[in-house]
CSV table of C-alpha atoms in Angstrom, one decimal:
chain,number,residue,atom,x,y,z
A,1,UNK,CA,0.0,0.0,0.0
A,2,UNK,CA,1.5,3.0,-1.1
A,3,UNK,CA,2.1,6.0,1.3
A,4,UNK,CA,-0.1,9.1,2.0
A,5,UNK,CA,2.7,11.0,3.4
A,6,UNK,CA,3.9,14.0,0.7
A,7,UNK,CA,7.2,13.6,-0.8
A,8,UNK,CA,9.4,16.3,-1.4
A,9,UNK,CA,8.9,17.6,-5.3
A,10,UNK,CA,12.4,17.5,-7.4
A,11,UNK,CA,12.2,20.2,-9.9
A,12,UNK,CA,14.9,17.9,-12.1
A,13,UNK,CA,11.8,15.2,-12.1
A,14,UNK,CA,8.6,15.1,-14.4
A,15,UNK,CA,5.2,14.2,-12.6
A,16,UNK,CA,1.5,13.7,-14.2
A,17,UNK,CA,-0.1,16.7,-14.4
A,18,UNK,CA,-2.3,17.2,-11.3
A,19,UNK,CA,-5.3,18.7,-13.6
A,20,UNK,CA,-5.7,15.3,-14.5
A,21,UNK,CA,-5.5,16.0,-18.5
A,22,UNK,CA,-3.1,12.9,-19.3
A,23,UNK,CA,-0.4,15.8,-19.5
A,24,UNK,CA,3.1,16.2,-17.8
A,25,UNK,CA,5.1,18.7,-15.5
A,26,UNK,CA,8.4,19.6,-17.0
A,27,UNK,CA,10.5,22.2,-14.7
A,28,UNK,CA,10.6,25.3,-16.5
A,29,UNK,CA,14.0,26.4,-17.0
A,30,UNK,CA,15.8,29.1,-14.8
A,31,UNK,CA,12.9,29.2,-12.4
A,32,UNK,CA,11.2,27.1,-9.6
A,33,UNK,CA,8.7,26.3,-11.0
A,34,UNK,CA,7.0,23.2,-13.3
A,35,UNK,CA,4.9,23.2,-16.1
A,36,UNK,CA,2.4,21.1,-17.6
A,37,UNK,CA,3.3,20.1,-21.6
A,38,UNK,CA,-0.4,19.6,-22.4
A,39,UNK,CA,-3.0,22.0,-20.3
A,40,UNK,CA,-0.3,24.8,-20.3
A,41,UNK,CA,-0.8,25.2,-16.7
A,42,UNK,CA,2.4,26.8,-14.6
A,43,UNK,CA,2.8,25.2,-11.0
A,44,UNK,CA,4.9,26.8,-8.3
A,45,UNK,CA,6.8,24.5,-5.4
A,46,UNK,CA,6.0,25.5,-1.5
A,47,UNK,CA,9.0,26.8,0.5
A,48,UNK,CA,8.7,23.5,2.3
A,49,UNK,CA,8.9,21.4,-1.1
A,50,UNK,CA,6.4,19.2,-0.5
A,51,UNK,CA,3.3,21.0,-1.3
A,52,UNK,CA,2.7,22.5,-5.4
A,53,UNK,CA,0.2,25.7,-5.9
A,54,UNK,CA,-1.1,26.3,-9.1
A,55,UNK,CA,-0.4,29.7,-10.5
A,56,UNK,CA,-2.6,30.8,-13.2
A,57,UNK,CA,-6.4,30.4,-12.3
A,58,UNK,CA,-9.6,31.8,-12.7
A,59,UNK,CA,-10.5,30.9,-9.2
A,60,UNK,CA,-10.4,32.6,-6.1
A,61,UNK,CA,-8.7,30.6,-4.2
A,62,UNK,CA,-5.4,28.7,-5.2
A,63,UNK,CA,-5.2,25.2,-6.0
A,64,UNK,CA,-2.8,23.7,-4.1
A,65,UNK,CA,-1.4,19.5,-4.2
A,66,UNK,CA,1.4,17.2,-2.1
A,67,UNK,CA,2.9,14.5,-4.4
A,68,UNK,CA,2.6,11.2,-2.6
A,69,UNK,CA,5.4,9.5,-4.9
A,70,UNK,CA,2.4,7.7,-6.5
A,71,UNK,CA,-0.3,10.7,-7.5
A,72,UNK,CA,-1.1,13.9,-6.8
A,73,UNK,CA,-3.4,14.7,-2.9
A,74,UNK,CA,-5.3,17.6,-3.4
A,75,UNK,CA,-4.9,19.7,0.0
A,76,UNK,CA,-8.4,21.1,1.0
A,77,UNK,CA,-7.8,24.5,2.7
A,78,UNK,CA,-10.0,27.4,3.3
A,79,UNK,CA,-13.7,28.1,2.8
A,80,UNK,CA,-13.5,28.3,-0.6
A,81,UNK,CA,-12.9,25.0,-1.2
A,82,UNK,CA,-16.1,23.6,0.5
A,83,UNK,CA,-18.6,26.1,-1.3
A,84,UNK,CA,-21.2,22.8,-2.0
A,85,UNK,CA,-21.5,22.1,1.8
A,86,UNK,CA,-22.5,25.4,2.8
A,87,UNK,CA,-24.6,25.8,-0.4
A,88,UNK,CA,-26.5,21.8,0.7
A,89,UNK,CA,-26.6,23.5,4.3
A,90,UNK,CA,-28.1,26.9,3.1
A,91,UNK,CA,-30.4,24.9,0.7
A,92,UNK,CA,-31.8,22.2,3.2
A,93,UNK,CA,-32.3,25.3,5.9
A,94,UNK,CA,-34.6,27.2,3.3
A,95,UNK,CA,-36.5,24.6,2.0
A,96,UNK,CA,-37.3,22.3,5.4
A,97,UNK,CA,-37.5,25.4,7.9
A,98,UNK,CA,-38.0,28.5,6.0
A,99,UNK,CA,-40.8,26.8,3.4
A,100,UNK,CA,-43.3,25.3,5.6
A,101,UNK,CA,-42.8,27.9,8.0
A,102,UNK,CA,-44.2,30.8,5.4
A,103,UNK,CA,-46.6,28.6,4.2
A,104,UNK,CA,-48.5,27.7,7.6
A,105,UNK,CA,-48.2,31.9,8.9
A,106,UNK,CA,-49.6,33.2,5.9
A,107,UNK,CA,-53.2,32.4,4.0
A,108,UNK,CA,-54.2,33.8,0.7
A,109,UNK,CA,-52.3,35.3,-2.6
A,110,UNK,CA,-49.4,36.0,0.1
A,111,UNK,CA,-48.7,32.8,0.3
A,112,UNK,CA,-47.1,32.5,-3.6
A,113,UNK,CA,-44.7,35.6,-2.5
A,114,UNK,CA,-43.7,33.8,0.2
A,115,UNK,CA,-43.1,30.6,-1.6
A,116,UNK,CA,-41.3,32.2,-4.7
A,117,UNK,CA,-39.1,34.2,-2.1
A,118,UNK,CA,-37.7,31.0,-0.2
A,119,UNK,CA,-37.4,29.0,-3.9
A,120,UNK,CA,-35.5,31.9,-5.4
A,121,UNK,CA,-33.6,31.9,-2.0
A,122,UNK,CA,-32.6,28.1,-2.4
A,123,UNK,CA,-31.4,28.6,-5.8
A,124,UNK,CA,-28.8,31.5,-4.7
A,125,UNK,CA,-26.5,29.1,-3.5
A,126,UNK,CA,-26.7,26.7,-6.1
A,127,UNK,CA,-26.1,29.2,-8.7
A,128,UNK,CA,-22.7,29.9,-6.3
A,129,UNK,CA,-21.9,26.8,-6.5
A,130,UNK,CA,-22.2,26.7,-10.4
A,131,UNK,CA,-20.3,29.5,-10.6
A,132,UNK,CA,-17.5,28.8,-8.3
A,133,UNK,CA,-16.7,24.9,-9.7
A,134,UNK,CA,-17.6,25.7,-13.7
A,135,UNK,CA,-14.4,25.6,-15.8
């Protein structure tokens, strides 16, 4: 059984491409830094040389993988990682308290705002969500 403890990243070495596009690093000459031959992707190495952060990226937050000698770990850091848990949490709030809630307080054409509201409400997240994991 292979290890899940990170290796430390030789920038003389290739690796897979952690992107997971069938593509390889190569170290990028004069710098410390890797590159991947197929998804053009440039990778930077940790101070601690176990850890590589993407560099170029549309997202927020950086992207950031340990090499286990094996395959790439993805590390799972901050809040902005775990967007779909909070989104489920936000979601399941709204629709099982919230919902029935405004629907049992209020009679008559009310009712539909009230409704719309919590629905429109539930579907803020997911569209965050969307948003935050499209490529």
């Amino acid at each position: 059984m292979q290890s899940q403890k990170g290796q430390k990243i030789d920038l003389n070495s290739e690796y897979p491409c952690p992107c997971r596009r069938r593509g390889h690093l190569v170290p990028i000459t004069l710098t410390e830094a890797l590159g991947c031959n197929r998804c053009q992707q440039i990778f930077v190495v940790d101070e601690s040389g176990y850890v590589i952060e993407q560099l170029s990226t549309h997202y927020p937050y950086k992207k950031a993988w340990r090499w286990t000698g094996h395959r790439w770990n993805t590390i799972h850091g901050s809040l902005g990682e775990s967007y779909l848990p909070v989104a489920l949490g936000i979601v399941l709030v709204l629709l099982i308290v919230w919902l029935p809630l405004a629907l049992h307080s209020q009679k008559g054409p009310g009712i539909i705002v009230w409704a719309l509201l919590a629905v429109l409400l539930a579907v803020l997240p997911a569209m965050m969500v969307w948003l935050a994991y499209r490529r």
